[in-house]
mmCIF file of C-alpha atoms in Angstrom:
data_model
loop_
_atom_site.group_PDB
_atom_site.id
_atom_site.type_symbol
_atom_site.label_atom_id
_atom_site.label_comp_id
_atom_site.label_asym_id
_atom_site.label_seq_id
_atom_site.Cartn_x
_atom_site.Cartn_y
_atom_site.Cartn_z
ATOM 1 C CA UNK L 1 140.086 -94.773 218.963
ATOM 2 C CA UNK L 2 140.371 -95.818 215.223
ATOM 3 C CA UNK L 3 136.262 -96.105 215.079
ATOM 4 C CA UNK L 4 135.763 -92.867 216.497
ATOM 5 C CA UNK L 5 137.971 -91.319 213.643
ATOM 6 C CA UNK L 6 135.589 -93.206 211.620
ATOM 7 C CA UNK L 7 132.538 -92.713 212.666
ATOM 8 C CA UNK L 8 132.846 -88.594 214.533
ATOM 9 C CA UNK L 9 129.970 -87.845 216.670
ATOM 10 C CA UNK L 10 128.512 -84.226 217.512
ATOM 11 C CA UNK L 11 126.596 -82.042 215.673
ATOM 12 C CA UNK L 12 129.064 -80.364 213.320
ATOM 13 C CA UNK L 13 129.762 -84.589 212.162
ATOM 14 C CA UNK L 14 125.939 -84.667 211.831
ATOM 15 C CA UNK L 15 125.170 -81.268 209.844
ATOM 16 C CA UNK L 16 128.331 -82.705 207.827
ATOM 17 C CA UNK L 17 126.628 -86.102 207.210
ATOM 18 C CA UNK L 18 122.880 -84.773 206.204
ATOM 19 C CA UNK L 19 124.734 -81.900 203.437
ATOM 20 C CA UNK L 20 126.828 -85.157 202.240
ATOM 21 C CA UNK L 21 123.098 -87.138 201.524
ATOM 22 C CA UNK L 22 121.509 -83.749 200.356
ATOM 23 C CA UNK L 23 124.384 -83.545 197.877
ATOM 24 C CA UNK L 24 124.662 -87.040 196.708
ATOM 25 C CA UNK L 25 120.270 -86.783 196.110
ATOM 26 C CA UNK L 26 121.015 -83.526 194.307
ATOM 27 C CA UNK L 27 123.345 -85.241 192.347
ATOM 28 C CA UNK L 28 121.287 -88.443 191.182
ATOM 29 C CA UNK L 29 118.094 -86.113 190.145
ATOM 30 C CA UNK L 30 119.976 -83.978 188.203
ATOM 31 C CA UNK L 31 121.251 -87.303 186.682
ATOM 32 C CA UNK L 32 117.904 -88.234 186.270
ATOM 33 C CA UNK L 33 116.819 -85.053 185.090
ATOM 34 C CA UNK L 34 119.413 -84.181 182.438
ATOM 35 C CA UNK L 35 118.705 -87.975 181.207
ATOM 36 C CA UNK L 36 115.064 -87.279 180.757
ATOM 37 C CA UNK L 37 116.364 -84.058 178.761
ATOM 38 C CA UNK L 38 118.741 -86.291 176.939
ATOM 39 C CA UNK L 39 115.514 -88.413 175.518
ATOM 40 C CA UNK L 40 114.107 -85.824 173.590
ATOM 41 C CA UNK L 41 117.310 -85.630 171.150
ATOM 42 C CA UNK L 42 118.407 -89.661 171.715
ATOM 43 C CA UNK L 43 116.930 -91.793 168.802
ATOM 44 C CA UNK L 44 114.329 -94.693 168.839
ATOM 45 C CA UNK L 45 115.608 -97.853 167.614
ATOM 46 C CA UNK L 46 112.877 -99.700 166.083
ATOM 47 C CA UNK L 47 112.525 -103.239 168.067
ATOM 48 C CA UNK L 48 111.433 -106.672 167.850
ATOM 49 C CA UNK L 49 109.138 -108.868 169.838
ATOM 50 C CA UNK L 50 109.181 -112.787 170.360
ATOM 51 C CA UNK L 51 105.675 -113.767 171.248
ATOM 52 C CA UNK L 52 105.605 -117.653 171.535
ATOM 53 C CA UNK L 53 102.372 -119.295 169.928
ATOM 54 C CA UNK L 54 102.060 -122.725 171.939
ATOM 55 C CA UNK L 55 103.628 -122.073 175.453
ATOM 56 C CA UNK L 56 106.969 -121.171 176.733
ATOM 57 C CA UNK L 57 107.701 -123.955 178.983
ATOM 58 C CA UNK L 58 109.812 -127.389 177.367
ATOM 59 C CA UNK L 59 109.707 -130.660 178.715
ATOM 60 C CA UNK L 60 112.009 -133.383 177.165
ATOM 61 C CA UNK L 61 113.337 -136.830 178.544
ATOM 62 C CA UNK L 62 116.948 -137.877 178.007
ATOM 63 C CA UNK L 63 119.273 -141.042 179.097
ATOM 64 C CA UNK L 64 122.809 -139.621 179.249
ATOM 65 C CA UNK L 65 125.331 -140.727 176.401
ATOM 66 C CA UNK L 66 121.536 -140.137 174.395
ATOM 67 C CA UNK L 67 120.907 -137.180 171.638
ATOM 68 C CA UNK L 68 117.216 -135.081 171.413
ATOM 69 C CA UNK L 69 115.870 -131.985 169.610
ATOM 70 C CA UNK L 70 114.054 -129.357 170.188
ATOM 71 C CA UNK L 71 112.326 -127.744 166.664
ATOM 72 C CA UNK L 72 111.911 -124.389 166.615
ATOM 73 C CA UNK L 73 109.357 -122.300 164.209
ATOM 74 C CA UNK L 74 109.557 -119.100 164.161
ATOM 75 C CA UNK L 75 107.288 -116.730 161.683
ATOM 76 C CA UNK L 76 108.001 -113.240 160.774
ATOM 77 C CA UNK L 77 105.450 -110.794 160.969
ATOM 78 C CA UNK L 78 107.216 -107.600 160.925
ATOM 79 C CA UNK L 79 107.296 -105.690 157.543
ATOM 80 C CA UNK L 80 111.130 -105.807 156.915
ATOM 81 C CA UNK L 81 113.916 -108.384 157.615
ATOM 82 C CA UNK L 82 114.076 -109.799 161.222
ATOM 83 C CA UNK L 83 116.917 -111.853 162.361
ATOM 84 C CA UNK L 84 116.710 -115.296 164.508
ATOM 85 C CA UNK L 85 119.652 -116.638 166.183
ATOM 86 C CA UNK L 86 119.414 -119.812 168.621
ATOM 87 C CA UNK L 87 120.884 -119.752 172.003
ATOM 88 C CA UNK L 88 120.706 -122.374 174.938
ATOM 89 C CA UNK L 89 121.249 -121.715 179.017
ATOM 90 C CA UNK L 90 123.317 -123.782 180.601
ATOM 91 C CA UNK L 91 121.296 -126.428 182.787
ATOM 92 C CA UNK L 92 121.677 -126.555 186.599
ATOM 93 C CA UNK L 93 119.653 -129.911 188.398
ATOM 94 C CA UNK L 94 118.305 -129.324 191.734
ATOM 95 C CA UNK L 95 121.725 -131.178 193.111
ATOM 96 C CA UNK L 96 123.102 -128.285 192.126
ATOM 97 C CA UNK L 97 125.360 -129.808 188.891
ATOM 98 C CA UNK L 98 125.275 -127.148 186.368
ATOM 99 C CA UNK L 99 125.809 -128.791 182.626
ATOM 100 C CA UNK L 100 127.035 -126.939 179.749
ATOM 101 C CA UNK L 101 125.113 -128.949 177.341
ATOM 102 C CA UNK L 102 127.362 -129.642 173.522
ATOM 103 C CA UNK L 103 123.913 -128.237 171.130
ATOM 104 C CA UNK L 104 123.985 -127.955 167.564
ATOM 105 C CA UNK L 105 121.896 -125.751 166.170
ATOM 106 C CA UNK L 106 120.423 -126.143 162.397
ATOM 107 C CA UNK L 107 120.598 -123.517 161.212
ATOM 108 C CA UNK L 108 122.353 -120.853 163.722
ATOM 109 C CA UNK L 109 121.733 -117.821 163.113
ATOM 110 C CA UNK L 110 119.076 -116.754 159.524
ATOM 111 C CA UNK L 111 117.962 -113.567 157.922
ATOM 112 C CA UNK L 112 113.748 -114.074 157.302
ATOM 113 C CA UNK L 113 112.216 -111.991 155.070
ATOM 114 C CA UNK L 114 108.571 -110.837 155.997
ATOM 115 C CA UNK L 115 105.901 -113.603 156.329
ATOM 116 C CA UNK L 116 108.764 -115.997 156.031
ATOM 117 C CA UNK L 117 108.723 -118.910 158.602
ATOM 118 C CA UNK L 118 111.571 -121.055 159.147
ATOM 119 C CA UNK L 119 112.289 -124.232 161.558
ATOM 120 C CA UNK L 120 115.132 -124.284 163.606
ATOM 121 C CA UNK L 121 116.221 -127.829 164.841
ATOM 122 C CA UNK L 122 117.936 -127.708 168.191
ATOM 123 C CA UNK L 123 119.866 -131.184 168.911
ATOM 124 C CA UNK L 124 121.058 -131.228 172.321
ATOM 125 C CA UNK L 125 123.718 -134.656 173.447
ATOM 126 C CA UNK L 126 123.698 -135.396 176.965
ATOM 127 C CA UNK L 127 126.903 -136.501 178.177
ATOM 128 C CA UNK L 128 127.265 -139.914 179.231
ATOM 129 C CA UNK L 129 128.703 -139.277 182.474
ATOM 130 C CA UNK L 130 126.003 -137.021 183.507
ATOM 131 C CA UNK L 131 124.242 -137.683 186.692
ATOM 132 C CA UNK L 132 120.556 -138.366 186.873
ATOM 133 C CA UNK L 133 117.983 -135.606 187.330
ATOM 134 C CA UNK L 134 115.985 -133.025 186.587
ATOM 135 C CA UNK L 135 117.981 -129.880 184.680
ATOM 136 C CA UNK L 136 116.389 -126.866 184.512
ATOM 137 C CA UNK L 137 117.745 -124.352 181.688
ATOM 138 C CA UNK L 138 116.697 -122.176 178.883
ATOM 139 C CA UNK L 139 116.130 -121.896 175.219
ATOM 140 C CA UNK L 140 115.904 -118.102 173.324
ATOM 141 C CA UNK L 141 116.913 -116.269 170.773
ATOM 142 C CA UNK L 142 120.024 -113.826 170.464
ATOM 143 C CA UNK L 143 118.833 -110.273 171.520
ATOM 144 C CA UNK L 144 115.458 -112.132 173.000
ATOM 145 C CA UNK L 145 116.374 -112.529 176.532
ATOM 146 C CA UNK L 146 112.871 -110.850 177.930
ATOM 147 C CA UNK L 147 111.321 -114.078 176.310
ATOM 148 C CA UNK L 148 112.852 -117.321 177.400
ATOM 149 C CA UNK L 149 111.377 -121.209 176.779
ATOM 150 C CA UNK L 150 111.776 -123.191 179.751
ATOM 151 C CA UNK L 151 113.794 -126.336 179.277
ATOM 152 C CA UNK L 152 112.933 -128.943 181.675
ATOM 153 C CA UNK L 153 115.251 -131.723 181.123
ATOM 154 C CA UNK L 154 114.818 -135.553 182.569
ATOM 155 C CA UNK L 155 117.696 -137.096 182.473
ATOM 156 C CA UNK L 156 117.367 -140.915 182.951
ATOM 157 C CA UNK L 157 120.648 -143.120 183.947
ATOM 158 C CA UNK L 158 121.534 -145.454 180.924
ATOM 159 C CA UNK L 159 120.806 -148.617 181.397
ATOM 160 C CA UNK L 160 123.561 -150.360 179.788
ATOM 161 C CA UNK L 161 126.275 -147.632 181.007
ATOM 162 C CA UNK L 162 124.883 -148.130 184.643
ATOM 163 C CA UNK L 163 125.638 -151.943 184.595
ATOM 164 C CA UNK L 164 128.615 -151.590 183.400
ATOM 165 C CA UNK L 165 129.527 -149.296 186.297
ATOM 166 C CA UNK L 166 128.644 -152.058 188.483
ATOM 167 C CA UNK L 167 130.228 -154.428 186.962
ATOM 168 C CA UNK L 168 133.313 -152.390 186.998
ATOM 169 C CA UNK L 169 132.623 -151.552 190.514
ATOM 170 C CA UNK L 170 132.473 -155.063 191.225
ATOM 171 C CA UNK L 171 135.874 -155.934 189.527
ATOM 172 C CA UNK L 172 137.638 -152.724 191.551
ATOM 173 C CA UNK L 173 136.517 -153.775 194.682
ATOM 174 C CA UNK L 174 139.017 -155.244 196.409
ATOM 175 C CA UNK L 175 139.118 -159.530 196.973
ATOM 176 C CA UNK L 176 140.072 -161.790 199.794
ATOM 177 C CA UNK L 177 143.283 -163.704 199.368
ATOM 178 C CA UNK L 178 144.035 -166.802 201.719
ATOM 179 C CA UNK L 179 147.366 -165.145 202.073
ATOM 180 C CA UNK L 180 146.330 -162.656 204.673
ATOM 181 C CA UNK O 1 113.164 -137.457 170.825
ATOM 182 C CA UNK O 2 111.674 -133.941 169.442
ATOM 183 C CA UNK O 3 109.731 -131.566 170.892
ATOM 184 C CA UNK O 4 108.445 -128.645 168.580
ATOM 185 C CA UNK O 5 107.285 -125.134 169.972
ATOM 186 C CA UNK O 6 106.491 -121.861 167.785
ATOM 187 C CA UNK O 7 107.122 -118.324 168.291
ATOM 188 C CA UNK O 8 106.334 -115.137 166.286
ATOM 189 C CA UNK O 9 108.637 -112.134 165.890
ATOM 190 C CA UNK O 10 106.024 -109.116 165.981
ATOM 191 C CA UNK O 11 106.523 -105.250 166.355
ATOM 192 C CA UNK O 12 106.763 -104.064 169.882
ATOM 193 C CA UNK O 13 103.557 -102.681 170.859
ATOM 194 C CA UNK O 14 102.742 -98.659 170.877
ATOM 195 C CA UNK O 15 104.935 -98.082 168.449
ATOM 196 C CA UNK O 16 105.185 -97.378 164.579
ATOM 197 C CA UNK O 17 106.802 -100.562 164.082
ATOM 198 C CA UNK O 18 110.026 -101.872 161.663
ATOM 199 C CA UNK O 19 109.094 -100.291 158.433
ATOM 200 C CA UNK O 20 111.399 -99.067 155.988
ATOM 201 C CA UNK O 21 110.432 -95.840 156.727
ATOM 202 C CA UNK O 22 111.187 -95.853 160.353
ATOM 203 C CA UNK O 23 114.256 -97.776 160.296
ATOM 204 C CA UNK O 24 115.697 -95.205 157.451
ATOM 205 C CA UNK O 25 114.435 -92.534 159.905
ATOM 206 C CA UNK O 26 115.870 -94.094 163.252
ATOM 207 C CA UNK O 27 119.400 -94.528 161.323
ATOM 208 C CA UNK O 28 118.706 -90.445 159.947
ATOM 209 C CA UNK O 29 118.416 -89.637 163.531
ATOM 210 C CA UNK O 30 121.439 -91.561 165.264
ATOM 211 C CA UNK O 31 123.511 -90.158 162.559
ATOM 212 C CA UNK O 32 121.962 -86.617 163.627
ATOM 213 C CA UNK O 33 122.275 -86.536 167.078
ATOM 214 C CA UNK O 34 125.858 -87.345 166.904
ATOM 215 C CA UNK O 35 125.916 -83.077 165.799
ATOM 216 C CA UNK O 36 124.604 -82.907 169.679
ATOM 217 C CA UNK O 37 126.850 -85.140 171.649
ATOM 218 C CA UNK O 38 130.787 -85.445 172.014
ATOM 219 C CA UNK O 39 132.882 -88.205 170.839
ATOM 220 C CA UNK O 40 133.081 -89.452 174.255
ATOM 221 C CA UNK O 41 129.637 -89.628 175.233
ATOM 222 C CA UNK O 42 129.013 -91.670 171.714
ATOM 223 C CA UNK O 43 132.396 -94.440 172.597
ATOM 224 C CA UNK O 44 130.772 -94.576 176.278
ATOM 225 C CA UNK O 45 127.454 -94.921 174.849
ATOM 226 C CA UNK O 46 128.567 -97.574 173.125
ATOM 227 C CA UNK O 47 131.108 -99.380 175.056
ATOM 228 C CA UNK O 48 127.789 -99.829 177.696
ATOM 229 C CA UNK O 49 125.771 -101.233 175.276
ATOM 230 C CA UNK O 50 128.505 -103.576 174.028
ATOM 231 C CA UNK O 51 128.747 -104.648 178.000
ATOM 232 C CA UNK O 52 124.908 -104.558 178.086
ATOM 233 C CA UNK O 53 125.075 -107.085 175.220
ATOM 234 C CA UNK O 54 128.077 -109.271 176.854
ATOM 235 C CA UNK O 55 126.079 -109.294 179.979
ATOM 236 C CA UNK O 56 122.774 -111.239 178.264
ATOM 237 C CA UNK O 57 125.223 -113.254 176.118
ATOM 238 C CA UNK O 58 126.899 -114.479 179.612
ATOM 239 C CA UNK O 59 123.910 -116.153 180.510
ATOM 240 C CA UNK O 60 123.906 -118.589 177.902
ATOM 241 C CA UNK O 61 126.444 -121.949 177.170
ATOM 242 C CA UNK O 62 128.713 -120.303 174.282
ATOM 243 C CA UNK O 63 129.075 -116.711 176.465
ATOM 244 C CA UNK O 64 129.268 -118.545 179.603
ATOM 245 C CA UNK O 65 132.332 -120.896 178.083
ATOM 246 C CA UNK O 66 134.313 -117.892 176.762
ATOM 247 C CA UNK O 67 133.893 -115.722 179.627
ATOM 248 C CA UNK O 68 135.623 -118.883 182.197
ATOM 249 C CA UNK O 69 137.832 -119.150 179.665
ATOM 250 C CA UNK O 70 138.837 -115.299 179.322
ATOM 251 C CA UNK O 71 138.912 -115.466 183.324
ATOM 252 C CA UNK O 72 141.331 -118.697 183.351
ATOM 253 C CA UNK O 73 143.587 -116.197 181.425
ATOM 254 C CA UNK O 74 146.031 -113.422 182.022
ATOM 255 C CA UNK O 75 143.266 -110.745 179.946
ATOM 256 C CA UNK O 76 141.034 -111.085 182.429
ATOM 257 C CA UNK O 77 142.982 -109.349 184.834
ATOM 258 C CA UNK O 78 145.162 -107.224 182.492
ATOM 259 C CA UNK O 79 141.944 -105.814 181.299
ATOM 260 C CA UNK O 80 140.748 -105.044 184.474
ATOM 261 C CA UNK O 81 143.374 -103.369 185.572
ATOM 262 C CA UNK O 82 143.841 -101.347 182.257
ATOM 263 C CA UNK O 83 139.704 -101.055 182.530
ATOM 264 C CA UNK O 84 140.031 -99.353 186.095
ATOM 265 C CA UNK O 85 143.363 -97.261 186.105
ATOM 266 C CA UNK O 86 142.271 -95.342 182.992
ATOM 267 C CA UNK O 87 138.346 -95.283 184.453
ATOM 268 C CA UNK O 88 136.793 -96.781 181.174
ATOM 269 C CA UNK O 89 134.411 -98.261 183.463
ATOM 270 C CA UNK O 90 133.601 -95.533 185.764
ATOM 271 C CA UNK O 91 132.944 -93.662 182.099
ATOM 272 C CA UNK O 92 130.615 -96.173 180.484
ATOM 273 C CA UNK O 93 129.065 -96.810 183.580
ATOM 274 C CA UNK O 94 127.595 -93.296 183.713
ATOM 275 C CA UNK O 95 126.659 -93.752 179.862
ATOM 276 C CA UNK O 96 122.973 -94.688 178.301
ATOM 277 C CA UNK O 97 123.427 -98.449 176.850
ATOM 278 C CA UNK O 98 123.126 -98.108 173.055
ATOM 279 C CA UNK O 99 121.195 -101.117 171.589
ATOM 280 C CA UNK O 100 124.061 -101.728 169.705
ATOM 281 C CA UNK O 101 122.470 -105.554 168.287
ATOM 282 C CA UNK O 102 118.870 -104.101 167.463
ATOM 283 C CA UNK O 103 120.681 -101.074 165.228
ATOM 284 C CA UNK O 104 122.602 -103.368 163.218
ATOM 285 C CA UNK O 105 119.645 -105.705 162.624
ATOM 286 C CA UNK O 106 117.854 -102.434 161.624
ATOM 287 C CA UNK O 107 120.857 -101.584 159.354
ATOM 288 C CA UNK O 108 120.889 -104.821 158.124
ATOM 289 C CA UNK O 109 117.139 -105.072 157.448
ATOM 290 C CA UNK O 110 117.540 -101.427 155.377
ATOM 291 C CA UNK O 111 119.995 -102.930 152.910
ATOM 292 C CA UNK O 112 117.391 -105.955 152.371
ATOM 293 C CA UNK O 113 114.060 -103.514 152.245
ATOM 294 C CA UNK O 114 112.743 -103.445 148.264
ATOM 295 C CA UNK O 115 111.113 -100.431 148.568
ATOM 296 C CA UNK O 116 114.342 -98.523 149.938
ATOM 297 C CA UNK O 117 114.422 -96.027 146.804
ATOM 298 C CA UNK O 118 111.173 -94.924 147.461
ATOM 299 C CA UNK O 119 111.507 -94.418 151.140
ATOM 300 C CA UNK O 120 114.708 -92.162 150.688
ATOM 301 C CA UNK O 121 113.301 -90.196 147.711
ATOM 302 C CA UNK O 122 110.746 -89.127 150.648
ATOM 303 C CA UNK O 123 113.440 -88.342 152.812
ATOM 304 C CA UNK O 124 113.629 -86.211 155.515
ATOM 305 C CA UNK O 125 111.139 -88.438 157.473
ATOM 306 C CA UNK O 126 110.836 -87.562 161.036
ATOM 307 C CA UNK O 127 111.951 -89.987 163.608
ATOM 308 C CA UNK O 128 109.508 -91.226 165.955
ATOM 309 C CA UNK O 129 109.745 -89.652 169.095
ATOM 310 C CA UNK O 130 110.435 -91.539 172.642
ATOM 311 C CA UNK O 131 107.691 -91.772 174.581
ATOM 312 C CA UNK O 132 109.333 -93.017 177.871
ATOM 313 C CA UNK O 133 112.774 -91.776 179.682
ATOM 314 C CA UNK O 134 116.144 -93.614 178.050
ATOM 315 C CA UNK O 135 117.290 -96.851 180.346
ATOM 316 C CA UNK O 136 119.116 -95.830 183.280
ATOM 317 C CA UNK O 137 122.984 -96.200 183.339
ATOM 318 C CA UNK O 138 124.185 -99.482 184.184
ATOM 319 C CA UNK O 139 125.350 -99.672 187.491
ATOM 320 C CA UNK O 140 128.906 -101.126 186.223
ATOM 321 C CA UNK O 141 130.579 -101.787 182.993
ATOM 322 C CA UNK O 142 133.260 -103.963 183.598
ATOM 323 C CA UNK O 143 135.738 -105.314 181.282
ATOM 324 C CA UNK O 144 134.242 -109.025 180.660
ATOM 325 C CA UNK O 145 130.611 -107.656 180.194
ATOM 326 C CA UNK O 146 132.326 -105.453 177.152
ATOM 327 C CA UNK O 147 134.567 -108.041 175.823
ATOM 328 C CA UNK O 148 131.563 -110.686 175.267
ATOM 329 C CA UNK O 149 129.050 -108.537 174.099
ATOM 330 C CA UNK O 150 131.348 -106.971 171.170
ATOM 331 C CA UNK O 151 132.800 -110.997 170.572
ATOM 332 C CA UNK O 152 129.030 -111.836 170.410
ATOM 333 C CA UNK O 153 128.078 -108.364 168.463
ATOM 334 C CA UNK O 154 131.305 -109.352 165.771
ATOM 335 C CA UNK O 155 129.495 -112.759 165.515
ATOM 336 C CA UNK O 156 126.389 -111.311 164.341
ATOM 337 C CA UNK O 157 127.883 -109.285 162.169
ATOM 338 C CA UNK O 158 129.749 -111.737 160.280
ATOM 339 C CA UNK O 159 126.872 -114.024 160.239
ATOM 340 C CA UNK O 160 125.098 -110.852 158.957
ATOM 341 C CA UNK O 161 127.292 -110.532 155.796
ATOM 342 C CA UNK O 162 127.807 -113.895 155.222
ATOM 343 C CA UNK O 163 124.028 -114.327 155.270
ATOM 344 C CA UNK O 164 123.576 -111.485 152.900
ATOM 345 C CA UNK O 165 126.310 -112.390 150.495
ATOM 346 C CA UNK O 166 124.491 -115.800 150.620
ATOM 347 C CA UNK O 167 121.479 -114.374 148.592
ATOM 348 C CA UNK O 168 123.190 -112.958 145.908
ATOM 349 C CA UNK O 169 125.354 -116.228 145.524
ATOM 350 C CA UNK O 170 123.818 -118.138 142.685
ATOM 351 C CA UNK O 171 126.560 -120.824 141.937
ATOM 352 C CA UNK O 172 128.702 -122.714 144.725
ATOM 353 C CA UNK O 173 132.103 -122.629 142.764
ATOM 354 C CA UNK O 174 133.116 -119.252 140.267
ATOM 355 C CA UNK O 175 135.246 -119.835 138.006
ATOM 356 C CA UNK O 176 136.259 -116.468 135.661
ATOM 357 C CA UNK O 177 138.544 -116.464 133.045
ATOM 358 C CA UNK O 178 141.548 -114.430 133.491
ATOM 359 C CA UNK O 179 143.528 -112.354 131.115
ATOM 360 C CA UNK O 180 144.889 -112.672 127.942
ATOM 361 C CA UNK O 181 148.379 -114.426 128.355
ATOM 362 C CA UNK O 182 151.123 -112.128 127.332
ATOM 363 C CA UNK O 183 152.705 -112.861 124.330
ATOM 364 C CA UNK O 184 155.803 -114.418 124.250
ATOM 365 C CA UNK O 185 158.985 -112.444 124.304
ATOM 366 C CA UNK O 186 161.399 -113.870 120.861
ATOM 367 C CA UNK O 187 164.871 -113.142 120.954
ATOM 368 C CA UNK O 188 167.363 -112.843 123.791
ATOM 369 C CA UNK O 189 167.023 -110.289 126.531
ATOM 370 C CA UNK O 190 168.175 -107.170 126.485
ATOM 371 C CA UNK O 191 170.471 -105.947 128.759
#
């Protein structure tokens, strides 16, 4: 009973459910059209491109508990003042662990005045509890986001912090008394 | 470990460029077509492109921190609710995103450009007109999207400054002398 309230049948529901689709199209279009009208009075803002020079895609081998950098030059070739702000992605492994990774960025955010390059050091620490694999994230500027580099990151288990995980592993598990 | 990459930050293609001349011009013209629009349309204008900017800054480990953290918290949901019951979404929603972050770089780059004088002493300069349609409405503006993207806009902006104070700053510590002391009052008060 309650689904035929919601769903009528017959023709008058039918003429009632085509004027309802005509409307709602009539509606978006003249969205659309007024839009287009609204372009001819809205204002360009002038915009910036980041065109990367060797490649977009990062590679970079880590142990966790263990620091590395990424350096980033970037030139300006516009005629006025551009602005470049680092940003990194957080990094998901194909296990599905997403890390938030603790970056410092050197500097963070600069003013360059035309022809003016500057490098922009990127020093990522992996944390030591951080489970082996192969994190996938990204590295951009603010207000870049159409152009992303590709941070591929191999994490590598710690040599030193893995043994002593065993050897605490070892000492937790529990021993055979003659008591029992 | 380093690994070193290079990018270049060029003008987007099929268009006059950043110039001093179009930036001055593009500024001209937002300040002119606010004659044709309400106050409303400009706030809704805005508050999109504030969520528009919230939404990219999401994405990356800073935004994406804040925005748990604004969730873990009562503002989250107090914004929401404040967000739909007075329909400040359903508003913006309908609004054309303003590039809020490329028009204050563009502000900021006018109050570096030498040749500024020049450029406004051949002022009125026409805008350059649009050559495609304006960005279609976002689809929704919530709350979070807005509340980033103008935390991550502020940022900018005092990085902005700071930067630009930076370049006039020629000595770490100022010291100025201060005024004359008064002189001394002889005798006893009067009362």
């Amino acid at each position: 009973m309650a689904e035929d309230k919601k769903n009528p049948q017959g023709p008058f529901a039918d003429w009632l459910r085509v004027q309802m689709n005509f409307q709602a199209r009539l509606m978006d279009e003249t969205l659309r059209y007024l839009r287009q009208l609204q372009g001819a009075v809205a204002p360009v803002t002038p915009g910036t491109v980041l065109l990367p020079e060797r490649g977009t895609e990062l590679k970079a081998t880590t142990e966790a508990g263990a620091e590395f950098e990424v350096a980033l030059e970037v030139h300006n070739q516009q005629r006025v003042h551009a602005v470049a702000a680092p940003v990194l992605d957080p990094l998901v492994s194909s296990s599905g662990t997403t890390w938030y990774p603790e970056a410092t960025f050197t500097p963070g955010f600069a003013l360059l005045a035309p022809e003016e390059s500057l490098r922009i050091v990127v020093r990522v620490s992996a944390p030591a509890l951080l489970p082996a694999g192969s994190y996938v994230g990204a590295l951009s500027l603010r207000g870049f986001r159409h152009t992303v580099f590709r941070l591929t990151v191999e994490v590598k288990t710690n040599a030193s912090s893995s043994a002593g995980r065993r050897r605490r592993a070892r000492r937790a598990r529990p021993r055979r008394t003659g008591k029992s | 470990m380093t690994i070193s990459l290079a990018a270049t930050l060029i003008d987007a293609e099929d268009s006059a460029g950043r110039t001093t001349a179009t930036l001055v011009a593009s500024l001209a013209a937002r300040l002119a077509a606010l004659h044709f629009i309400s106050g409303a349309d400009a706030v809704h204008s805005l508050t999109s492109g504030f969520a528009a900017l919230g939404r990219e800054v999401s994405q990356t480990t800073e935004g994406a921190r804040l925005r748990e953290a604004l969730c873990r918290s009562q503002v989250a949901a107090n914004g929401d609710a404040l967000w739909r019951t007075l329909l400040i979404g359903e508003s913006a929603s309908s609004a054309i995103p303003s590039p809020v972050l490329e028009q204050l770089r563009n502000d900021i780059a006018i109050l570096l450009a030498q040749d500024l004088p020049e450029t406004l002493s051949a002022m009125p300069i026409p805008a350059e007109t649009r050559a495609a349609p304006l960005p279609l409405p976002q689809e929704s503006v919530t709350f979070l999207d807005f509340l980033v993207g103008y935390w991550a806009f502020s940022r900018e902006l005092i990085a902005a400054v700071d930067a630009l104070a930076g370049l006039g700053q020629t000595a770490q510590q100022i010291v100025r002398a201060g005024p004359e002391p008064a002189p001394a009052v002889q005798g006893g008060i009067l009362r």
